[in-house]
Short mmCIF file of C-alpha atoms and ligand atoms in Angstrom, two decimals:
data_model
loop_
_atom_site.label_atom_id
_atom_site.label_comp_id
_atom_site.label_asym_id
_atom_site.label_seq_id
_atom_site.Cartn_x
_atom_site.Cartn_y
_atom_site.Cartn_z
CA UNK A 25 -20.82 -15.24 -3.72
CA UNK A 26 -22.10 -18.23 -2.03
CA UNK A 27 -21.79 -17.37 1.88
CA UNK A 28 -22.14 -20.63 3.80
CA UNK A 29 -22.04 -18.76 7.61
CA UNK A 30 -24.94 -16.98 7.19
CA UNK A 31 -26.95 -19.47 7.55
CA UNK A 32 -25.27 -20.60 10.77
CA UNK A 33 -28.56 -21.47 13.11
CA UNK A 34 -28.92 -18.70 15.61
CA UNK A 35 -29.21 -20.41 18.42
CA UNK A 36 -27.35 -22.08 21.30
CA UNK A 37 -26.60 -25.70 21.00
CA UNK A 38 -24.82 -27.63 23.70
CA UNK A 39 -24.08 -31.30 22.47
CA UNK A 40 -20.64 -32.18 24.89
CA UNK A 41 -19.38 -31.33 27.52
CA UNK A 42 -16.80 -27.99 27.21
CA UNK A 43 -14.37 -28.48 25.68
CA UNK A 44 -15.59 -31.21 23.50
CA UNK A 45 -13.35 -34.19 22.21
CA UNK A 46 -12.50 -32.83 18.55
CA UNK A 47 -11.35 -29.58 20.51
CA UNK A 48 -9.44 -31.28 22.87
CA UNK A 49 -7.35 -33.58 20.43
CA UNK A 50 -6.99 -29.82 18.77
CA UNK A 51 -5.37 -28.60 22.18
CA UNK A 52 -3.00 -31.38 22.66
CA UNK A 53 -1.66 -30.61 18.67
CA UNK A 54 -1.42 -27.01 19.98
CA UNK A 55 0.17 -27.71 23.01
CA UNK A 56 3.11 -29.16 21.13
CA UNK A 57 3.26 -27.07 18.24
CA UNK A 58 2.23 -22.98 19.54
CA UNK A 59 3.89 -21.19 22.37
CA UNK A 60 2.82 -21.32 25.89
CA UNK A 61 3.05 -17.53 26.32
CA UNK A 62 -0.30 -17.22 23.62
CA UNK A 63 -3.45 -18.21 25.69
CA UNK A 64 -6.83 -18.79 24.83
CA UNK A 65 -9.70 -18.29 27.64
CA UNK A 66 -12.00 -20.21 26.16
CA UNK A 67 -10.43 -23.71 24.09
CA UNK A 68 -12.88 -24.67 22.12
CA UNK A 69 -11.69 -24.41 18.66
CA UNK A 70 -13.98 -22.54 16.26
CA UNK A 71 -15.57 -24.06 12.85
CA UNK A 72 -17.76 -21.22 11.91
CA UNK A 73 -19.26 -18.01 13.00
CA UNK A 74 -21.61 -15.39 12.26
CA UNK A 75 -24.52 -13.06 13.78
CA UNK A 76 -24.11 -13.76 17.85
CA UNK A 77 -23.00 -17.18 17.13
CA UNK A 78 -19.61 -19.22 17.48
CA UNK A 79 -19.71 -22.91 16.83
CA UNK A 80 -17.00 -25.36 17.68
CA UNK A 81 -15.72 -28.09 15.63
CA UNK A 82 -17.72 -30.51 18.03
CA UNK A 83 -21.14 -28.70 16.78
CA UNK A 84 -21.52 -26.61 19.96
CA UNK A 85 -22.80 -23.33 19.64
CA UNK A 86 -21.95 -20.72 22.08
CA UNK A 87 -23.62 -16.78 22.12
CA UNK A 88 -20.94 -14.61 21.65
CA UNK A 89 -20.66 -11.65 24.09
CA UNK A 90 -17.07 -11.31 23.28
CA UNK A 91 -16.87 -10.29 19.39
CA UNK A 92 -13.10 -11.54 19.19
CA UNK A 93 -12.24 -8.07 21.78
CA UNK A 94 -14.60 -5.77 20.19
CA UNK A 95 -13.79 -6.76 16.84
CA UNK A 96 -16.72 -8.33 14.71
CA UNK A 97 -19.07 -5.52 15.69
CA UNK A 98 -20.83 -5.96 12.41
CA UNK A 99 -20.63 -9.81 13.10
CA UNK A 100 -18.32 -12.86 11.82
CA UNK A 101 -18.05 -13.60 8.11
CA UNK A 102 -20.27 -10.26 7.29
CA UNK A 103 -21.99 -11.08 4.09
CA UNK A 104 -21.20 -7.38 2.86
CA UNK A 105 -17.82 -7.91 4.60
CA UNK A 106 -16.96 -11.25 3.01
CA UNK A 107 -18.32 -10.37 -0.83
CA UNK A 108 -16.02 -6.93 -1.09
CA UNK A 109 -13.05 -9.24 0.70
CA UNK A 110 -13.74 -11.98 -1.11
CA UNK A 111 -13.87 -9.98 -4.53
CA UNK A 112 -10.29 -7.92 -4.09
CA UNK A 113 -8.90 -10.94 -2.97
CA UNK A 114 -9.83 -12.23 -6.82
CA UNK A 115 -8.46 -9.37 -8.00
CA UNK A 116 -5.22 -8.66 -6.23
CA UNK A 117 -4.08 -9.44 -2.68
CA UNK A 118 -0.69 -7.28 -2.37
CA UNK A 119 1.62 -4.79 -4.08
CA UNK A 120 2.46 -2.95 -1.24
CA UNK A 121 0.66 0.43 -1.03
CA UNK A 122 4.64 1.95 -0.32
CA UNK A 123 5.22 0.49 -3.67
CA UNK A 124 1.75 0.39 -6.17
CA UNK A 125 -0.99 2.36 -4.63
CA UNK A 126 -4.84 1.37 -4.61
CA UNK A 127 -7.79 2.81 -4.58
CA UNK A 128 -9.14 1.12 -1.40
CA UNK A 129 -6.55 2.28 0.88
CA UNK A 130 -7.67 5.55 -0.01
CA UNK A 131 -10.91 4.87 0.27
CA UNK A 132 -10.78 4.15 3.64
CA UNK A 133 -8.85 6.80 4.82
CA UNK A 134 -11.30 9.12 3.44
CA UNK A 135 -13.61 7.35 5.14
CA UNK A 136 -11.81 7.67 8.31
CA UNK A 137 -11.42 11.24 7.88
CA UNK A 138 -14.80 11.94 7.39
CA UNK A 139 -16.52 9.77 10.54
CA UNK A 140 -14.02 10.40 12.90
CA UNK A 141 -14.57 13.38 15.52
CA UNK A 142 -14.50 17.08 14.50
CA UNK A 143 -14.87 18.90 11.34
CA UNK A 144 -11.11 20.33 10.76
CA UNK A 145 -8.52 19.02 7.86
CA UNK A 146 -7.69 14.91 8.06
CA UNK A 147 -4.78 12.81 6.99
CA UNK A 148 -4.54 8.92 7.95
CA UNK A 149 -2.16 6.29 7.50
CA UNK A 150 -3.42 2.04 7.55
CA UNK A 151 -1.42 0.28 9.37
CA UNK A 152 -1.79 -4.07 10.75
CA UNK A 153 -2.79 -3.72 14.57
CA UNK A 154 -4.29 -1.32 17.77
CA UNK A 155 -0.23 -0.96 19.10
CA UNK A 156 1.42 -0.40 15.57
CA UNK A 157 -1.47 2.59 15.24
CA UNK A 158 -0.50 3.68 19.05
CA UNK A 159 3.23 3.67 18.10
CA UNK A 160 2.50 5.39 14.76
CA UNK A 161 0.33 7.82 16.86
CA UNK A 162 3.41 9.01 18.98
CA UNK A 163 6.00 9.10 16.16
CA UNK A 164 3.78 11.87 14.75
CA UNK A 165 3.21 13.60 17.96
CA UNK A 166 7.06 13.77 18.78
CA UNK A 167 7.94 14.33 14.89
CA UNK A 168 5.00 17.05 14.98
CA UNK A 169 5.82 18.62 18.13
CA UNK A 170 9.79 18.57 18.04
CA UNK A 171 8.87 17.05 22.08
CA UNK A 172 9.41 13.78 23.31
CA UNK A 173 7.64 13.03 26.57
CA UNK A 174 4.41 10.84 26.75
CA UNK A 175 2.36 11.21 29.43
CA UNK A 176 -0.12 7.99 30.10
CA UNK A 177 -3.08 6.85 33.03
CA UNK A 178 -3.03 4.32 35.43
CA UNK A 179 -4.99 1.23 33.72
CA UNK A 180 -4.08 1.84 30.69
CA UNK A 181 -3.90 -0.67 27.79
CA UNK A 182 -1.81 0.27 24.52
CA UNK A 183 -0.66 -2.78 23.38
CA UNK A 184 2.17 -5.43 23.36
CA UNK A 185 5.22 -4.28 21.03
CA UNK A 186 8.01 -2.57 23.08
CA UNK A 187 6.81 1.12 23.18
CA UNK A 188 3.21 0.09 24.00
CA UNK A 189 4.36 -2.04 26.47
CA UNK A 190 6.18 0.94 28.25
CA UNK A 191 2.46 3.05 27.90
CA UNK A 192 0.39 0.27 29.17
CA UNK A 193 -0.03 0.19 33.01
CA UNK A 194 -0.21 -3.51 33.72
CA UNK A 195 3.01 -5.78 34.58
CA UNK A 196 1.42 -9.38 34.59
CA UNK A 197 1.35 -10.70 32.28
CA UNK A 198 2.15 -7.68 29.57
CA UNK A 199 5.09 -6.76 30.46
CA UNK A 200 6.52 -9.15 33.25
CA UNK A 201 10.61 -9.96 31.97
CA UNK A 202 10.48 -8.18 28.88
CA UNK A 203 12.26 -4.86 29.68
CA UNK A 204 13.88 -3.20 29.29
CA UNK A 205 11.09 -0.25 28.09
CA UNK A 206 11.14 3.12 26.05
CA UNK A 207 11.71 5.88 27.49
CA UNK A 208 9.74 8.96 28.36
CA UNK A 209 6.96 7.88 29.26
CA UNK A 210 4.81 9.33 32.15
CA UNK A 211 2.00 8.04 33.66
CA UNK A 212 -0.79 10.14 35.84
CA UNK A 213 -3.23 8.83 38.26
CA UNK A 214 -6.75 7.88 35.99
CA UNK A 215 -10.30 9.23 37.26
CA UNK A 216 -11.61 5.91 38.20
CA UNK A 217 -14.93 6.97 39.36
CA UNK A 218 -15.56 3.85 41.84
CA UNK A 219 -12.56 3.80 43.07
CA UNK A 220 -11.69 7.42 43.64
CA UNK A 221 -11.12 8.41 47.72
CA UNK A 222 -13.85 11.25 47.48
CA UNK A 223 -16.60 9.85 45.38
CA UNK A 224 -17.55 9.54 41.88
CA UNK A 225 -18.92 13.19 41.63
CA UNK A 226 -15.39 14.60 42.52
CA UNK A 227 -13.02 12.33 40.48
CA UNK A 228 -13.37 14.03 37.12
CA UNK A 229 -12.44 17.64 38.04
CA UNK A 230 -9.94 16.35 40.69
CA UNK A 231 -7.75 13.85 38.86
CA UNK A 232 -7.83 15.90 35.74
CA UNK A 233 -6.27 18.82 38.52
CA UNK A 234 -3.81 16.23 39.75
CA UNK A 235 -2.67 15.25 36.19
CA UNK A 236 -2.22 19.13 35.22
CA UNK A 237 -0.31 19.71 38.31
CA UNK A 238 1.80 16.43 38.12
CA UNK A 239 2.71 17.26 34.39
CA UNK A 240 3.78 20.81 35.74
CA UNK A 241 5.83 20.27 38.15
CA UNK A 242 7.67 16.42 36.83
CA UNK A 243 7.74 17.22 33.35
CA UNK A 244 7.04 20.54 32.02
CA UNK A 245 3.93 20.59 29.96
CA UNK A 246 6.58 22.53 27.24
CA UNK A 247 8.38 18.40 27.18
CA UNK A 248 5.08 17.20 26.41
CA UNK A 249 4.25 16.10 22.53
CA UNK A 250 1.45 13.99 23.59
CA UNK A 251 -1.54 13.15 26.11
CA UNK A 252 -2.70 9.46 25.36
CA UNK A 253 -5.82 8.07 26.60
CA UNK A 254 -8.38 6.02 26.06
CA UNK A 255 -11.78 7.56 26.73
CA UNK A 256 -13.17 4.19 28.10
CA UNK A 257 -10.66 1.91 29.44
CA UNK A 258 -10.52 -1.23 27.45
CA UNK A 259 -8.54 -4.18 29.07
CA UNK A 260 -8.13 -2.03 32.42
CA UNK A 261 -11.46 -2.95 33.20
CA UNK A 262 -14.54 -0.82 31.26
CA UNK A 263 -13.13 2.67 33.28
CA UNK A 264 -15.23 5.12 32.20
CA UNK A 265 -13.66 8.38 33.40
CA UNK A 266 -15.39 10.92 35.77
CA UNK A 267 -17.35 13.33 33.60
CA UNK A 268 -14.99 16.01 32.67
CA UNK A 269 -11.96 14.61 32.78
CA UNK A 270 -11.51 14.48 29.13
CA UNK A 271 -12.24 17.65 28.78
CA UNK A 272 -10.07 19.23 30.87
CA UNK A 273 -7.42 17.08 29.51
CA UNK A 274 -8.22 18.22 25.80
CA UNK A 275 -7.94 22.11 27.30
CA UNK A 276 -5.04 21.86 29.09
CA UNK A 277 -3.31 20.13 25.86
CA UNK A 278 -4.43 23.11 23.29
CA UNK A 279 -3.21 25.36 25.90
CA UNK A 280 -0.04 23.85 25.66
CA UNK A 281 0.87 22.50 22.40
CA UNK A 282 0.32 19.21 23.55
CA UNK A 283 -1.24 16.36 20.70
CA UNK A 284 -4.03 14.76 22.72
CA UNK A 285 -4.59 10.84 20.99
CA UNK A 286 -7.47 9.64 21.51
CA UNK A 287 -6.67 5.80 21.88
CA UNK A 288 -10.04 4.22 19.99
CA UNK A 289 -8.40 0.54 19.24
CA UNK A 290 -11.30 -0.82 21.43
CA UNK A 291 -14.08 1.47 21.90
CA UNK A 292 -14.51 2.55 18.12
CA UNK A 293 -17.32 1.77 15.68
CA UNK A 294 -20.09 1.92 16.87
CA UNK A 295 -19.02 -0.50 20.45
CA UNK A 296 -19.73 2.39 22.56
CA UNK A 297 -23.44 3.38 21.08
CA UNK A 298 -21.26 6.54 19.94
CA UNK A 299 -19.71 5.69 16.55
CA UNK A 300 -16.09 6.66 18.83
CA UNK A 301 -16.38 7.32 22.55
CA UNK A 302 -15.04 10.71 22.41
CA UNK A 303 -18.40 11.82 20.79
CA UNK A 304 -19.97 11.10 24.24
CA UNK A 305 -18.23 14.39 26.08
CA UNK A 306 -18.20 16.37 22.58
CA UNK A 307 -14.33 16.10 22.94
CA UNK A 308 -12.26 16.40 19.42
CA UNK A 309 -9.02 14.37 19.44
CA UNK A 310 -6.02 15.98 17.83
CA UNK A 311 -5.42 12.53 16.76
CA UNK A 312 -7.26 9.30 16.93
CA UNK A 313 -6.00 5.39 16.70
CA UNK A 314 -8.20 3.23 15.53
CA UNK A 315 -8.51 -0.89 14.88
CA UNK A 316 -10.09 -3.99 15.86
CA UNK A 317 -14.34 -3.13 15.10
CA UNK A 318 -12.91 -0.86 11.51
CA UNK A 319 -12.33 -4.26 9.34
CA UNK A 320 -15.41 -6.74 10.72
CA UNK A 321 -12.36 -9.10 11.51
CA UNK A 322 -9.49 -8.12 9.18
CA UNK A 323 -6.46 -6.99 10.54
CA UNK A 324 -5.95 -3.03 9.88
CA UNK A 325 -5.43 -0.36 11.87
CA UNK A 326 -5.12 3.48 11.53
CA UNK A 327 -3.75 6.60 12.68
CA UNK A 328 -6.35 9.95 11.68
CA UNK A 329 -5.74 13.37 12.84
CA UNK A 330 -4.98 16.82 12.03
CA UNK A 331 -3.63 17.51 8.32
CA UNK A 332 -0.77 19.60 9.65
CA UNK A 333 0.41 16.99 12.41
CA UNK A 334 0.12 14.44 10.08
CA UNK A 335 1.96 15.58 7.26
CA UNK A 336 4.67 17.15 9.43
CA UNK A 337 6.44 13.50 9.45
CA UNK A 338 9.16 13.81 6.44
CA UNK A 339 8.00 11.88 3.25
CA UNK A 340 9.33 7.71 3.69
CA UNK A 341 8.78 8.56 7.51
CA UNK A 342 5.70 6.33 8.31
CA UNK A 343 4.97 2.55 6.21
CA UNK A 344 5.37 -0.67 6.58
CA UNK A 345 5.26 -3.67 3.64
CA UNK A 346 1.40 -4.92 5.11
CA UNK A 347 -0.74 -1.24 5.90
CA UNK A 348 -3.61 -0.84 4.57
CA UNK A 349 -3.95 -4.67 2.94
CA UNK A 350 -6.00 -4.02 -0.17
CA UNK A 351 -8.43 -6.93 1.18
CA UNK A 352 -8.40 -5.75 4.69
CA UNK A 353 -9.78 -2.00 3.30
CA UNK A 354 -11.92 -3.75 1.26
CA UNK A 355 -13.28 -5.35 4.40
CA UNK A 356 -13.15 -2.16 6.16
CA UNK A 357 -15.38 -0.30 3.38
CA UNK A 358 -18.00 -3.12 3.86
CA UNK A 359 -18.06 -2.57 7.92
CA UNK A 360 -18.28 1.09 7.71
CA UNK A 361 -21.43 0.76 4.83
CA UNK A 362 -22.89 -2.33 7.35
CA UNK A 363 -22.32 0.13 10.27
CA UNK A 364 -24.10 3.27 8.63
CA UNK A 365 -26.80 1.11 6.54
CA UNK A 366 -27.75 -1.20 9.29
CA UNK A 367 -27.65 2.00 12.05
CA UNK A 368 -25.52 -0.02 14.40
CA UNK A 369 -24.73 2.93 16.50
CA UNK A 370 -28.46 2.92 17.64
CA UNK A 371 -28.38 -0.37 17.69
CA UNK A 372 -25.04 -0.63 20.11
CA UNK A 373 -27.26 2.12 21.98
CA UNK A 374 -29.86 -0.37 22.18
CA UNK A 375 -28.20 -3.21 23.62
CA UNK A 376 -26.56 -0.97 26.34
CA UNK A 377 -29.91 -0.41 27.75
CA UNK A 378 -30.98 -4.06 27.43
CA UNK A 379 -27.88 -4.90 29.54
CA UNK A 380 -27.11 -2.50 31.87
CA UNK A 381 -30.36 -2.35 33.63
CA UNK A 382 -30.23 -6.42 34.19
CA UNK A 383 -26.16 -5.87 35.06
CA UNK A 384 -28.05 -3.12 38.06
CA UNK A 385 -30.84 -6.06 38.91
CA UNK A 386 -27.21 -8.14 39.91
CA UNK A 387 -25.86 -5.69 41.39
CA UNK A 388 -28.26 -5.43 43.75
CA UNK A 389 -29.15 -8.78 44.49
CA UNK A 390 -25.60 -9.56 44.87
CA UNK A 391 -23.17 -7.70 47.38
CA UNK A 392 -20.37 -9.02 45.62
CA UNK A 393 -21.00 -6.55 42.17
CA UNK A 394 -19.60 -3.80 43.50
CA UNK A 395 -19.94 -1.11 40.45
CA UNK A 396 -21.73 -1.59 37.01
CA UNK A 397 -20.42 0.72 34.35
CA UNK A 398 -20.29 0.65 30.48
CA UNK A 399 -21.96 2.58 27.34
CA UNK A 400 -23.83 0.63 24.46
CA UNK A 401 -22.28 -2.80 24.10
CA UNK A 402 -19.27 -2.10 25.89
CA UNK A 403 -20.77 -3.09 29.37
CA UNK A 404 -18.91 -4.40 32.42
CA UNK A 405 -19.17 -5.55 36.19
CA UNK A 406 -16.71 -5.52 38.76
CA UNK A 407 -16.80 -7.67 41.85
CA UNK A 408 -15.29 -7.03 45.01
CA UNK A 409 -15.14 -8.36 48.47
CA UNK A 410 -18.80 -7.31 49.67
CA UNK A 411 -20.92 -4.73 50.58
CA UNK A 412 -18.82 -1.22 51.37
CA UNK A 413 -15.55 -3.73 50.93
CA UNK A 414 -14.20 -2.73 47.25
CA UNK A 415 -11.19 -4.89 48.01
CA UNK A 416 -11.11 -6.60 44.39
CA UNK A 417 -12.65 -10.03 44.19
CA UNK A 418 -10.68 -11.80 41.15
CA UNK A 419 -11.31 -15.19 43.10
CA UNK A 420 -15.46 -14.67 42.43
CA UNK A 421 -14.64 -14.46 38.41
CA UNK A 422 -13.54 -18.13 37.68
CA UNK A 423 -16.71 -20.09 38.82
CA UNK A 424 -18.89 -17.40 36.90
CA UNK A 425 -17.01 -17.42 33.86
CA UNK A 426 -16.52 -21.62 34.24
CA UNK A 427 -20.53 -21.85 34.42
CA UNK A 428 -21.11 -19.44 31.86
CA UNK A 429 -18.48 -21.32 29.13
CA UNK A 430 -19.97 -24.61 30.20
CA UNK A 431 -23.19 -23.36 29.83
CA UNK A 432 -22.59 -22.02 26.13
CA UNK A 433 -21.77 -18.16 26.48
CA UNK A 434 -18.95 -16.42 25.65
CA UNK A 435 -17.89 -14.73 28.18
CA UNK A 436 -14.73 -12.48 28.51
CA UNK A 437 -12.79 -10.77 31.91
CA UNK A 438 -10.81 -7.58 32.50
CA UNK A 439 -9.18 -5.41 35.06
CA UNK A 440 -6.38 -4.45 36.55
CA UNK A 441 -7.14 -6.77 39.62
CA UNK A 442 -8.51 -9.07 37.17
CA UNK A 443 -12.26 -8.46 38.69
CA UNK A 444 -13.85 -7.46 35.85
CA UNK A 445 -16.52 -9.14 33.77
CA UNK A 446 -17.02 -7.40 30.34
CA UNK A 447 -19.61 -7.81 27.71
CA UNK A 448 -18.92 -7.04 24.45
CA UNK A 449 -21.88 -8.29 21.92
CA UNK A 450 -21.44 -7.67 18.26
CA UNK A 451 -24.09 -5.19 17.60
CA UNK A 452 -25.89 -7.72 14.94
CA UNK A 453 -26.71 -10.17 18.03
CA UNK A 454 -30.41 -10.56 18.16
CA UNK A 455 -32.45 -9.61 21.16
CA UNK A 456 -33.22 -13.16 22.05
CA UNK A 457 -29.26 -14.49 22.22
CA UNK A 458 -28.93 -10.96 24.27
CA UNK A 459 -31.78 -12.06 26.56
CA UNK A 460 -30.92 -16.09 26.60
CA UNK A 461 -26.80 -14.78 27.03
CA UNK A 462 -27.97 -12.43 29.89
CA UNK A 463 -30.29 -15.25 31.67
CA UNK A 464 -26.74 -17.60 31.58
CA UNK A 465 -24.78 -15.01 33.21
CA UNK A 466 -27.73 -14.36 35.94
CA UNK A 467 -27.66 -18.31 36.72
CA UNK A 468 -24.33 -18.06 37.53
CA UNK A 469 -23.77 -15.70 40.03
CA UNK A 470 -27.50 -18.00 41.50
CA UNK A 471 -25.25 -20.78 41.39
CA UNK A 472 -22.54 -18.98 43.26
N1 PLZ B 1 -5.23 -0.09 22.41
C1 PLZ B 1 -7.25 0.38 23.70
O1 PLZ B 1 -7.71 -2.42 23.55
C2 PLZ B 1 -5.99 -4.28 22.19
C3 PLZ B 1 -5.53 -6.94 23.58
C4 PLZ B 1 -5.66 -8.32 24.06
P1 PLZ B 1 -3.63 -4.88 18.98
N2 PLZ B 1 -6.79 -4.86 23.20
C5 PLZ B 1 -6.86 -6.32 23.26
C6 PLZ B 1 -4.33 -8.90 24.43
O2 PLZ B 1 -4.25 -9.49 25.52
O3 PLZ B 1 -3.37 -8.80 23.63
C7 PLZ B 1 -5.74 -2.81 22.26
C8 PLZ B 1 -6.61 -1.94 22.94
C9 PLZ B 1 -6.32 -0.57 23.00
C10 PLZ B 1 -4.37 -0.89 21.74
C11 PLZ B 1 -4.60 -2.25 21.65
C12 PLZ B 1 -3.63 -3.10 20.88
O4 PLZ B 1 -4.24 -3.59 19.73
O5 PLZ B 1 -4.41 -4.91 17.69
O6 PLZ B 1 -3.88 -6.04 19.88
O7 PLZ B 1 -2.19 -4.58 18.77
#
């Protein structure tokens, strides 16, 4: 198959200025026909993309540090990706798996079974998106465990549908007027390492002791069916939990029965220079969710854990018409073989340690970068108020993130407070866009 992006120039190209006039006249159509409450950060309206490029439909080409959220970690329009896509699509493009199974859906959740953490008996199930794989994740728990409480962390991000919306942390603007939200859910204190009262070293140990005693004595660890966490905070702003933490969660869970998800929507495949971040403290999720960076663009999502908690849900219990889209495993098969081929867990590795030491070089030229924190190509700065002030500094974000857009990089935010500046490079970037992408973002905080 003829594949048109990859020959999409690999380099940045700024021809007008941001956005240009074909993606304006785009945004006015949009404006009148697509609801306000969807934003873009970034409105230039895409033509093509592949490798670390995105070009607009005026001819600009930006560096992409964003891979769509995490998603095209084996890059846009994968060759591999597109030919097996392109090729079932040919063949067949639906018969619901619920209905006429297919190879490919199994396929994949072999696959799934086999990469994800620890060596014990796997089941999955393909579902469409990160928060239909969260809620899928807790149906088992509470099916599996006969319990219903949840218990969540400060920061957290689980997605948009109703039940994710009552385990993500965040009111504006997830959850702002559209209560009212499931029940049962808990949330603990997270071991934010920069922000914790005794010091980085402490917060581990000592948040995973004030989660263990909070779940003791507001919810009885014997209500619990399931600990959900992600083991680097995604949208909450790149929180990489004190060392330990996980660990002690994971141990106080198999002491008590409790299913301990490892939420993986953003950090998985390879983002984190781990193939899945939980590899980093050698912790084994009883279950895992998975999405965005499994399908090189295509929507799936998954649930893989335990054979026994997964098959404890009654036959009929767990579907839906769409999961497991015989093109979108297709897709997936061709990311997982470009992941593994290509090595793009060394190669996320690599990036990590082309950014992070050029993220420190900011930090300490600048009093405003207040922590730098990240593994692989999942990378972020946060900015506060200056030196020894950690007061949150979402004001300093805009003008960097303006510059940086203008300038041809794209460039994404996070955080609670909004203070966050995340990097998230597809791992097929090459060093030069990394270096040229970096050198945009160090201009702007000069310019500041
Ligand atoms: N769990 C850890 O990061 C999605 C959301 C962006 P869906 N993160 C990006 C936005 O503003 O909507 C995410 C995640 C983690 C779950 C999800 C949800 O995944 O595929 O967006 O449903």
């Amino acid at each position: 198959m003829a594949v048109e992006h990859a020959e999409l120039p690999q380099q940045r190209r700024i021809v007008t200025e941001i956005p240009g006039p074909r993606s304006r006249a785009l945004h006015e159509r949009r404006v009148a026909a697509v609801a306000r409450g969807v934003g873009s950060s970034l409105p230039v309206y895409v033509a093509r993309a592949g490798g670390g490029i995105v070009e607009d439909v005026d001819g600009n080409r930006f560096i992409d540090f964003g891979s769509g959220i995490a998603v095209t970690n084996v890059g846009n329009a994968n060759p591999r990706v597109v030919a097996r896509a392109g090729e079932q699509l040919a063949r067949f493009t639906h018969t619901c798996f619920m209905i006429n199974p297919y190879e490919g859906y199994v396929e994949v959740c072999e696959a799934l079974n086999r990469i994800t953490p620890g060596d014990h008996e796997k089941r999955s199930i393909l579902v469409n998106s990160g928060a239909e794989a969260v809620e899928n994740a807790v149906k088992i728990a509470r099916s599996a465990t006969g319990r219903q409480a949840v218990v969540v962390f400060d920061h957290a991000y689980h997605g948009r549908t109703n039940l994710t919306m009552a385990l993500t942390a965040k009111n504006m603007p997830y959850k702002q007027g559209f209560g009212p939200f499931a029940g049962e859910v808990y949330r603990m204190p997270m071991a934010y390492p920069f922000r914790w009262p005794t010091g980085p070293d402490n917060c581990g140990p000592e948040a995973a002791a004030q989660a263990v005693d909070l779940i003791t004595k507001q919810i009885g660890p014997e209500n619990v069916a399931a600990v959900l966490i992600e083991p680097i905070q995604g949208e909450g702003g790149f929180i990489v939990p004190g060392r330990g933490f996980l660990p002690a969660l994971v141990e106080f869970c198999r002491a008590h029965g409790i299913v301990f998800i490892a939420d993986e929507v953003q950090t998985g495949f390879a983002r984190t220079g781990d193939m899945f971040a939980c590899e980093h403290e050698g912790i084994v999720p009883d279950l895992i969710t998975t999405a965005k960076g499994i399908a090189g663009g295509l929507p799936l999502a998954a649930v893989t854990g335990r054979a026994e908690l997964m098959d404890a849900v009654h036959s009929g219990g767990l579907g839906g018409t769409y999961g497991g889209n015989p093109a979108a495993c297709a897709a997936a098969l061709a990311a997982l073989e470009t992941i593994e081929s290509e090595n793009l867990v060394a190669r996320s590795r690599a990036i990590g340690e082309v950014l992070l030491p050029r993220l420190h070089a900011l930090a300490e030229r600048y009093d405003i970068v207040g922590d730098v924190r990240g593994r692989g190509a999942m990378v972020a700065l946060e900015l506060v108020a200056g030196a020894g002030d950690t007061t949150p500094n979402p004001g300093a974000i805009a003008p960097i993130v303006e510059y940086c857009h203008s300038n041809g990089l794209v460039l994404l935010t996070a955080g609670t407070y909004g203070n966050v500046i995340r990097l998230l490079p597809p791992l097929v970037i090459g060093d030069d866009l990394l270096d040229e992408g970096m050198s945009i973002l160090e201009e702007a905080f000069a310019r500041l």
